[in-house]
């Protein structure tokens, strides 16, 4: 374990790209695409770089606002790209404008390689999976799952119904639907059959999703925002509300106090950007979901990870801010577990806007590093434990 002289965790920052091929980057995932044992970094984007303009009669005309030109610009912009570890060479692999926040990886077609699942943003209706090429550096093929809903914020590729097969689970914010699909026999059929679709809940606009056995009954639950959905024998789902009033959430279910039951760790990732108050970080302890607030003055903490960062066997909490507030220096915190489920806060970095960061061992030294990128800021960054 590497600590500073005062016992605090230390991370060294490296910028791996200051000119990615798209703007407003929406998701960040890590996986070993090349088979060399090192996790690579996969990034997706809403898209649209700075406006393309031309000088006309001493004025600058924004081409993106002219009829038909925005669609052309969108088609020319790569919205899925990844960085090869080591060296961080970028590979631009797919064009699909307006990809939303939230994506996941899983072997959709059974070929032994992971595929990418993600959906489109506001006023868009498509949920896609991207088929990885035999050589992941080559273009990936886009396939339509459905276009029946609007704006998909968070998806998961997991065995939702405990049948031994992977399903695709998605939260549609604008349509206010939580649903999942059984992967069809031919996943390349477009769209997937409606008969393969299962609606978990309607009238629910939430963020943050995880598939996990929350209550220890041997059956997986769906955690969607601050709600837990329990599956009945007939395939229907009962909603358990963990908390009201927590908004725009990032969530992780994990046993942070070693009592055998997962707690729900929640950060309000889009506050104050989407509201009029600061974001909170809290831990909800089952079965009554008693709340401990760890921080109540965060600025859009849209990166939330839970892992043992200091090697003491207890789960710590990592949070990073997006940098959307003018005049506010975005921060990264680690809330170190004292061993009893209480936490001490450490500021581990500041000044780099970070969105959807992941904890992962990038350099194979046995310690967790950080991979992240901006949302409104066009940078991709890593932080190595030193």
CSV table of C-alpha atoms in Angstrom, one decimal:
chain,number,residue,atom,x,y,z
A,1,UNK,CA,0.0,0.0,0.0
A,2,UNK,CA,1.3,3.4,-1.0
A,3,UNK,CA,0.5,6.3,1.3
A,4,UNK,CA,1.7,9.9,1.7
A,5,UNK,CA,3.7,10.8,4.8
A,6,UNK,CA,0.4,11.8,6.6
A,7,UNK,CA,-1.1,8.4,5.8
A,8,UNK,CA,-3.4,9.7,3.0
A,9,UNK,CA,-3.8,8.0,-0.3
A,10,UNK,CA,-1.8,9.4,-3.2
A,11,UNK,CA,-2.7,9.4,-7.0
A,12,UNK,CA,-0.6,10.7,-9.9
A,13,UNK,CA,-2.6,12.3,-12.8
A,14,UNK,CA,-1.9,11.6,-16.5
A,15,UNK,CA,-4.0,13.1,-19.3
A,16,UNK,CA,-4.2,10.5,-22.1
A,17,UNK,CA,-6.3,12.6,-24.6
A,18,UNK,CA,-6.9,16.3,-24.8
A,19,UNK,CA,-8.6,16.1,-28.2
A,20,UNK,CA,-11.1,13.2,-28.3
A,21,UNK,CA,-13.2,12.8,-31.5
A,22,UNK,CA,-16.5,13.9,-29.9
A,23,UNK,CA,-17.8,16.3,-27.3
A,24,UNK,CA,-20.0,15.9,-24.2
A,25,UNK,CA,-18.6,12.4,-23.4
A,26,UNK,CA,-21.3,10.3,-21.8
A,27,UNK,CA,-19.9,7.0,-20.6
A,28,UNK,CA,-16.7,5.5,-19.5
A,29,UNK,CA,-16.1,1.7,-19.2
A,30,UNK,CA,-13.0,-0.5,-18.7
A,31,UNK,CA,-12.3,-3.9,-20.1
A,32,UNK,CA,-9.4,-5.9,-21.6
A,33,UNK,CA,-10.2,-5.8,-25.3
A,34,UNK,CA,-6.8,-7.0,-26.6
A,35,UNK,CA,-6.3,-10.0,-24.3
A,36,UNK,CA,-3.0,-8.7,-22.9
A,37,UNK,CA,-4.2,-8.6,-19.3
A,38,UNK,CA,-4.5,-4.8,-19.1
A,39,UNK,CA,-7.8,-3.1,-19.0
A,40,UNK,CA,-8.5,-0.7,-21.8
A,41,UNK,CA,-10.7,2.4,-21.5
A,42,UNK,CA,-13.9,2.6,-23.6
A,43,UNK,CA,-15.6,6.0,-24.0
A,44,UNK,CA,-18.9,7.1,-25.6
A,45,UNK,CA,-20.3,10.5,-26.3
A,46,UNK,CA,-23.4,12.5,-26.8
A,47,UNK,CA,-21.4,14.3,-29.5
A,48,UNK,CA,-20.9,17.5,-31.3
A,49,UNK,CA,-17.6,19.3,-30.9
A,50,UNK,CA,-17.4,23.0,-30.9
A,51,UNK,CA,-19.7,24.5,-33.5
A,52,UNK,CA,-18.4,24.3,-37.1
A,53,UNK,CA,-18.5,27.9,-38.5
A,54,UNK,CA,-17.7,29.7,-41.7
A,55,UNK,CA,-17.1,33.4,-42.2
A,56,UNK,CA,-19.8,34.9,-44.5
A,57,UNK,CA,-20.1,38.7,-45.1
A,58,UNK,CA,-18.1,39.4,-41.9
A,59,UNK,CA,-20.3,37.1,-39.9
A,60,UNK,CA,-19.7,33.6,-38.6
A,61,UNK,CA,-22.4,31.1,-39.6
A,62,UNK,CA,-22.9,28.0,-37.4
A,63,UNK,CA,-23.2,25.2,-39.9
A,64,UNK,CA,-24.8,23.0,-37.2
A,65,UNK,CA,-27.8,25.3,-37.2
A,66,UNK,CA,-28.4,25.1,-41.0
A,67,UNK,CA,-31.0,22.7,-42.3
A,68,UNK,CA,-29.5,19.3,-42.9
A,69,UNK,CA,-26.0,20.1,-41.9
A,70,UNK,CA,-26.2,19.0,-38.3
A,71,UNK,CA,-27.1,15.5,-39.5
A,72,UNK,CA,-24.0,15.5,-41.7
A,73,UNK,CA,-21.8,16.7,-38.9
A,74,UNK,CA,-23.2,14.0,-36.6
A,75,UNK,CA,-22.5,11.3,-39.2
A,76,UNK,CA,-18.8,12.4,-39.4
A,77,UNK,CA,-18.2,12.3,-35.7
A,78,UNK,CA,-17.1,9.2,-33.8
A,79,UNK,CA,-19.1,8.6,-30.7
A,80,UNK,CA,-17.5,5.3,-29.5
A,81,UNK,CA,-13.8,5.1,-29.1
A,82,UNK,CA,-11.3,3.3,-26.9
A,83,UNK,CA,-7.8,3.7,-25.5
A,84,UNK,CA,-5.4,0.8,-25.7
A,85,UNK,CA,-3.4,0.0,-22.6
A,86,UNK,CA,-0.5,0.4,-22.4
A,87,UNK,CA,0.4,3.5,-24.5
A,88,UNK,CA,-3.2,4.8,-24.7
A,89,UNK,CA,-3.5,4.8,-28.5
A,90,UNK,CA,-7.0,5.8,-29.4
A,91,UNK,CA,-9.2,3.6,-31.7
A,92,UNK,CA,-12.3,5.2,-33.2
A,93,UNK,CA,-14.7,2.4,-33.7
A,94,UNK,CA,-18.3,3.6,-34.2
A,95,UNK,CA,-20.4,6.6,-35.2
A,96,UNK,CA,-23.8,6.9,-33.4
A,97,UNK,CA,-24.7,10.5,-32.4
A,98,UNK,CA,-26.4,11.4,-29.2
A,99,UNK,CA,-25.4,8.5,-27.0
A,100,UNK,CA,-26.7,8.9,-23.5
A,101,UNK,CA,-25.0,8.4,-20.1
A,102,UNK,CA,-24.8,4.9,-19.0
A,103,UNK,CA,-23.6,1.8,-20.8
A,104,UNK,CA,-22.5,-1.7,-20.1
A,105,UNK,CA,-20.5,-4.5,-21.6
A,106,UNK,CA,-21.4,-8.2,-22.0
A,107,UNK,CA,-21.2,-11.1,-24.4
A,108,UNK,CA,-24.5,-10.6,-26.3
A,109,UNK,CA,-23.9,-13.0,-29.2
A,110,UNK,CA,-22.0,-15.7,-27.4
A,111,UNK,CA,-18.7,-15.3,-29.3
A,112,UNK,CA,-16.5,-14.9,-26.2
A,113,UNK,CA,-16.0,-11.2,-26.8
A,114,UNK,CA,-17.8,-8.5,-24.9
A,115,UNK,CA,-20.2,-6.2,-26.7
A,116,UNK,CA,-21.3,-2.7,-25.8
A,117,UNK,CA,-24.9,-1.8,-24.9
A,118,UNK,CA,-26.0,1.8,-24.7
A,119,UNK,CA,-28.9,4.0,-25.7
A,120,UNK,CA,-29.5,7.5,-27.1
A,121,UNK,CA,-30.2,10.8,-25.4
A,122,UNK,CA,-33.1,13.2,-25.0
A,123,UNK,CA,-35.6,13.2,-27.9
A,124,UNK,CA,-34.0,10.0,-29.3
A,125,UNK,CA,-35.5,6.5,-29.1
A,126,UNK,CA,-32.9,3.9,-30.0
A,127,UNK,CA,-31.3,1.4,-27.7
A,128,UNK,CA,-28.3,-0.3,-29.4
A,129,UNK,CA,-25.8,-3.0,-28.9
A,130,UNK,CA,-22.4,-2.7,-30.7
A,131,UNK,CA,-20.8,-5.9,-32.0
A,132,UNK,CA,-17.1,-5.9,-31.3
A,133,UNK,CA,-15.0,-6.7,-34.4
A,134,UNK,CA,-12.7,-9.7,-34.4
A,135,UNK,CA,-9.9,-7.1,-34.1
A,136,UNK,CA,-11.4,-4.6,-31.7
A,137,UNK,CA,-9.4,-1.8,-33.4
A,138,UNK,CA,-11.6,-2.2,-36.5
A,139,UNK,CA,-15.1,-0.7,-36.8
A,140,UNK,CA,-17.8,-2.1,-34.5
A,141,UNK,CA,-21.3,-3.0,-36.0
A,142,UNK,CA,-24.3,-1.3,-34.5
A,143,UNK,CA,-27.5,-3.3,-34.0
A,144,UNK,CA,-30.9,-2.0,-32.8
A,145,UNK,CA,-32.5,-3.5,-29.7
A,146,UNK,CA,-35.6,-1.2,-29.6
A,147,UNK,CA,-36.8,2.3,-30.5
A,148,UNK,CA,-40.0,2.2,-28.4
A,149,UNK,CA,-38.8,4.5,-25.6
A,150,UNK,CA,-37.0,7.8,-25.1
A,151,UNK,CA,-33.6,8.6,-23.5
A,152,UNK,CA,-31.9,5.7,-21.9
A,153,UNK,CA,-29.9,6.6,-18.8
A,154,UNK,CA,-28.1,3.5,-17.4
A,155,UNK,CA,-28.2,0.0,-18.7
A,156,UNK,CA,-27.0,-3.3,-17.4
A,157,UNK,CA,-26.1,-6.6,-19.1
A,158,UNK,CA,-26.8,-9.2,-16.4
A,159,UNK,CA,-28.8,-12.3,-15.5
A,160,UNK,CA,-31.8,-10.4,-14.3
A,161,UNK,CA,-34.2,-13.4,-13.9
A,162,UNK,CA,-31.7,-16.1,-12.7
A,163,UNK,CA,-32.2,-18.3,-15.8
A,164,UNK,CA,-28.5,-18.6,-16.4
A,165,UNK,CA,-28.6,-16.3,-19.5
A,166,UNK,CA,-27.7,-12.6,-19.8
A,167,UNK,CA,-30.5,-10.1,-20.3
A,168,UNK,CA,-30.3,-6.4,-21.3
A,169,UNK,CA,-31.8,-4.1,-18.7
A,170,UNK,CA,-32.5,-0.4,-19.3
A,171,UNK,CA,-33.9,2.7,-17.6
A,172,UNK,CA,-35.8,5.0,-20.0
A,173,UNK,CA,-36.1,8.3,-18.3
A,174,UNK,CA,-38.4,10.2,-20.6
A,175,UNK,CA,-40.7,7.3,-21.1
A,176,UNK,CA,-40.4,6.5,-17.3
A,177,UNK,CA,-40.0,2.7,-17.9
A,178,UNK,CA,-37.7,0.1,-16.3
A,179,UNK,CA,-37.5,-2.9,-18.6
A,180,UNK,CA,-35.3,-5.8,-19.8
A,181,UNK,CA,-35.0,-8.0,-22.8
A,182,UNK,CA,-34.2,-11.7,-23.1
A,183,UNK,CA,-31.5,-11.8,-25.8
A,184,UNK,CA,-33.1,-13.4,-28.9
A,185,UNK,CA,-31.8,-16.5,-30.6
A,186,UNK,CA,-30.5,-14.2,-33.3
A,187,UNK,CA,-29.4,-11.0,-31.5
A,188,UNK,CA,-28.6,-9.4,-34.9
A,189,UNK,CA,-32.3,-9.3,-35.7
A,190,UNK,CA,-33.6,-5.7,-35.6
A,191,UNK,CA,-35.4,-4.7,-33.5
A,192,UNK,CA,-35.5,-7.4,-30.9
A,193,UNK,CA,-39.0,-9.0,-30.6
A,194,UNK,CA,-41.4,-7.3,-28.3
A,195,UNK,CA,-42.3,-10.7,-26.9
A,196,UNK,CA,-38.8,-10.8,-25.4
A,197,UNK,CA,-39.4,-7.6,-23.4
A,198,UNK,CA,-40.4,-7.5,-19.8
A,199,UNK,CA,-41.6,-4.3,-18.1
A,200,UNK,CA,-40.5,-4.1,-14.5
A,201,UNK,CA,-42.0,-0.7,-13.7
A,202,UNK,CA,-43.8,2.2,-15.3
A,203,UNK,CA,-44.1,5.9,-14.3
A,204,UNK,CA,-40.6,5.9,-12.8
A,205,UNK,CA,-37.9,8.3,-13.9
A,206,UNK,CA,-34.7,7.3,-12.1
A,207,UNK,CA,-30.9,7.0,-12.6
A,208,UNK,CA,-28.5,4.4,-11.5
A,209,UNK,CA,-29.0,0.6,-11.9
A,210,UNK,CA,-27.5,-2.6,-10.5
A,211,UNK,CA,-28.5,-6.3,-10.5
A,212,UNK,CA,-27.6,-7.9,-7.2
A,213,UNK,CA,-29.1,-10.1,-4.5
A,214,UNK,CA,-29.9,-7.4,-2.0
A,215,UNK,CA,-31.7,-9.4,0.7
A,216,UNK,CA,-29.8,-12.6,0.6
A,217,UNK,CA,-32.7,-14.8,-0.5
A,218,UNK,CA,-30.6,-16.3,-3.4
A,219,UNK,CA,-32.7,-14.4,-6.0
A,220,UNK,CA,-31.4,-11.3,-7.8
A,221,UNK,CA,-33.1,-7.9,-7.3
A,222,UNK,CA,-33.0,-4.8,-9.5
A,223,UNK,CA,-31.8,-1.7,-7.8
A,224,UNK,CA,-33.0,1.3,-9.8
A,225,UNK,CA,-32.2,4.7,-8.2
A,226,UNK,CA,-33.3,4.4,-4.6
A,227,UNK,CA,-35.7,1.6,-5.3
A,228,UNK,CA,-35.3,-2.2,-5.0
A,229,UNK,CA,-37.4,-4.4,-7.2
A,230,UNK,CA,-38.1,-8.0,-5.9
A,231,UNK,CA,-39.1,-10.6,-8.4
A,232,UNK,CA,-42.1,-12.8,-7.8
A,233,UNK,CA,-42.6,-16.3,-8.9
A,234,UNK,CA,-44.9,-15.2,-11.7
A,235,UNK,CA,-42.3,-12.9,-13.1
A,236,UNK,CA,-43.9,-9.7,-11.8
A,237,UNK,CA,-41.9,-7.3,-9.6
A,238,UNK,CA,-42.6,-5.6,-6.3
A,239,UNK,CA,-41.1,-2.2,-5.7
A,240,UNK,CA,-39.5,-1.4,-2.3
A,241,UNK,CA,-38.7,2.3,-1.9
A,242,UNK,CA,-35.4,2.8,0.0
A,243,UNK,CA,-35.7,6.6,0.1
A,244,UNK,CA,-37.7,9.5,-1.2
A,245,UNK,CA,-36.2,12.8,-2.2
A,246,UNK,CA,-32.8,11.5,-3.5
A,247,UNK,CA,-32.5,12.7,-7.1
A,248,UNK,CA,-30.3,12.1,-10.2
A,249,UNK,CA,-28.6,9.3,-8.4
A,250,UNK,CA,-25.6,7.1,-8.9
A,251,UNK,CA,-25.9,3.9,-6.8
A,252,UNK,CA,-23.7,1.0,-5.6
A,253,UNK,CA,-25.0,-1.9,-3.5
A,254,UNK,CA,-22.2,-3.3,-1.4
A,255,UNK,CA,-21.6,-4.6,2.1
A,256,UNK,CA,-19.6,-1.7,3.5
A,257,UNK,CA,-20.0,-2.6,7.2
A,258,UNK,CA,-19.3,-6.4,6.9
A,259,UNK,CA,-22.6,-7.4,8.4
A,260,UNK,CA,-23.5,-9.7,5.5
A,261,UNK,CA,-26.1,-7.5,4.0
A,262,UNK,CA,-25.4,-5.0,1.1
A,263,UNK,CA,-25.9,-1.4,1.9
A,264,UNK,CA,-27.0,1.1,-0.7
A,265,UNK,CA,-24.4,3.8,-1.4
A,266,UNK,CA,-26.0,6.8,-3.2
A,267,UNK,CA,-24.6,10.0,-4.7
A,268,UNK,CA,-26.8,12.7,-6.2
A,269,UNK,CA,-24.7,12.9,-9.4
A,270,UNK,CA,-26.5,15.8,-11.2
A,271,UNK,CA,-27.0,18.2,-8.3
A,272,UNK,CA,-26.9,21.2,-8.3
A,273,UNK,CA,-26.8,21.1,-12.2
A,274,UNK,CA,-30.3,19.7,-12.3
A,275,UNK,CA,-31.7,21.4,-9.2
A,276,UNK,CA,-31.3,24.1,-6.6
A,277,UNK,CA,-29.3,22.4,-3.9
A,278,UNK,CA,-25.9,20.6,-3.5
A,279,UNK,CA,-25.5,16.9,-4.0
A,280,UNK,CA,-25.4,14.4,-1.2
A,281,UNK,CA,-23.5,11.2,-0.6
A,282,UNK,CA,-25.1,8.7,1.8
A,283,UNK,CA,-25.2,5.1,2.9
A,284,UNK,CA,-28.6,3.4,3.5
A,285,UNK,CA,-28.4,0.4,5.9
A,286,UNK,CA,-31.0,-2.4,5.5
A,287,UNK,CA,-33.4,-3.7,6.5
A,288,UNK,CA,-34.9,-0.4,7.6
A,289,UNK,CA,-32.6,1.6,5.2
A,290,UNK,CA,-31.3,3.8,7.9
A,291,UNK,CA,-29.4,6.7,6.4
A,292,UNK,CA,-25.9,8.0,7.2
A,293,UNK,CA,-25.0,11.2,5.2
A,294,UNK,CA,-21.3,11.3,4.5
A,295,UNK,CA,-21.3,14.6,2.6
A,296,UNK,CA,-24.0,17.1,1.7
A,297,UNK,CA,-22.0,19.8,-0.2
A,298,UNK,CA,-20.9,18.1,-3.4
A,299,UNK,CA,-21.0,19.5,-6.9
A,300,UNK,CA,-22.4,17.0,-9.4
A,301,UNK,CA,-20.7,13.9,-8.0
A,302,UNK,CA,-21.4,11.8,-11.1
A,303,UNK,CA,-18.6,9.3,-10.4
A,304,UNK,CA,-19.3,6.8,-7.6
A,305,UNK,CA,-17.3,3.6,-7.0
A,306,UNK,CA,-17.0,1.3,-4.0
A,307,UNK,CA,-13.8,-0.8,-3.6
A,308,UNK,CA,-10.9,-1.6,-1.2
A,309,UNK,CA,-8.6,1.3,-2.1
A,310,UNK,CA,-6.1,1.1,0.8
A,311,UNK,CA,-5.7,-2.7,1.0
A,312,UNK,CA,-7.1,-3.2,4.5
A,313,UNK,CA,-9.9,-5.5,3.5
A,314,UNK,CA,-12.7,-2.9,4.0
A,315,UNK,CA,-14.7,-1.3,1.2
A,316,UNK,CA,-14.0,2.4,0.6
A,317,UNK,CA,-16.0,4.9,-1.4
A,318,UNK,CA,-14.7,7.0,-4.3
A,319,UNK,CA,-16.5,10.1,-5.5
A,320,UNK,CA,-15.5,12.7,-8.2
A,321,UNK,CA,-17.2,15.9,-9.3
A,322,UNK,CA,-18.1,17.0,-12.9
A,323,UNK,CA,-16.9,20.6,-12.9
A,324,UNK,CA,-20.1,22.1,-14.1
A,325,UNK,CA,-20.2,25.0,-11.7
A,326,UNK,CA,-18.5,28.2,-12.7
A,327,UNK,CA,-15.8,29.1,-10.2
A,328,UNK,CA,-15.9,25.7,-8.4
A,329,UNK,CA,-12.8,23.6,-8.4
A,330,UNK,CA,-13.9,20.0,-9.1
A,331,UNK,CA,-12.7,17.5,-6.5
A,332,UNK,CA,-12.1,13.8,-6.0
A,333,UNK,CA,-12.7,12.3,-2.6
A,334,UNK,CA,-12.1,8.9,-1.0
A,335,UNK,CA,-14.2,8.0,2.0
A,336,UNK,CA,-12.0,5.5,3.8
A,337,UNK,CA,-13.7,2.8,5.7
A,338,UNK,CA,-12.6,2.7,9.4
A,339,UNK,CA,-13.5,-1.0,9.6
A,340,UNK,CA,-16.9,-0.6,11.3
A,341,UNK,CA,-18.9,0.9,8.4
A,342,UNK,CA,-18.0,4.5,9.3
A,343,UNK,CA,-15.9,6.6,7.0
A,344,UNK,CA,-13.2,9.3,7.1
A,345,UNK,CA,-13.1,11.7,4.1
A,346,UNK,CA,-9.9,12.5,2.2
A,347,UNK,CA,-9.5,14.9,-0.7
A,348,UNK,CA,-7.2,13.1,-3.1
A,349,UNK,CA,-7.2,15.4,-6.2
A,350,UNK,CA,-8.8,18.6,-7.5
A,351,UNK,CA,-9.0,20.7,-10.6
A,352,UNK,CA,-9.9,18.0,-13.2
A,353,UNK,CA,-13.5,17.7,-14.2
A,354,UNK,CA,-14.5,14.0,-14.0
A,355,UNK,CA,-17.6,12.1,-15.1
A,356,UNK,CA,-18.4,8.3,-14.8
A,357,UNK,CA,-14.9,7.4,-13.6
A,358,UNK,CA,-14.0,3.8,-12.8
A,359,UNK,CA,-11.6,2.2,-10.3
A,360,UNK,CA,-9.4,-0.4,-12.0
A,361,UNK,CA,-5.8,-1.7,-11.8
A,362,UNK,CA,-4.4,-0.1,-15.0
A,363,UNK,CA,-0.8,-0.9,-14.5
A,364,UNK,CA,-1.0,-4.4,-13.0
A,365,UNK,CA,0.7,-3.4,-9.7
A,366,UNK,CA,-2.1,-4.8,-7.6
A,367,UNK,CA,-3.5,-1.4,-6.7
A,368,UNK,CA,-6.6,0.3,-8.0
A,369,UNK,CA,-6.2,3.3,-10.2
A,370,UNK,CA,-8.8,5.7,-11.7
A,371,UNK,CA,-9.9,6.0,-15.3
A,372,UNK,CA,-12.2,8.9,-16.2
A,373,UNK,CA,-13.1,11.7,-18.6
A,374,UNK,CA,-14.9,14.9,-18.7
A,375,UNK,CA,-18.5,15.5,-19.7
A,376,UNK,CA,-18.7,19.1,-20.8
A,377,UNK,CA,-14.8,19.2,-20.8
A,378,UNK,CA,-13.1,17.3,-23.6
A,379,UNK,CA,-10.4,15.4,-21.8
A,380,UNK,CA,-9.7,11.7,-20.9
A,381,UNK,CA,-7.6,11.1,-17.8
A,382,UNK,CA,-6.1,8.4,-15.6
A,383,UNK,CA,-4.8,8.6,-12.1
A,384,UNK,CA,-2.3,6.0,-10.9
A,385,UNK,CA,-1.9,5.0,-7.3
A,386,UNK,CA,1.7,5.9,-6.4
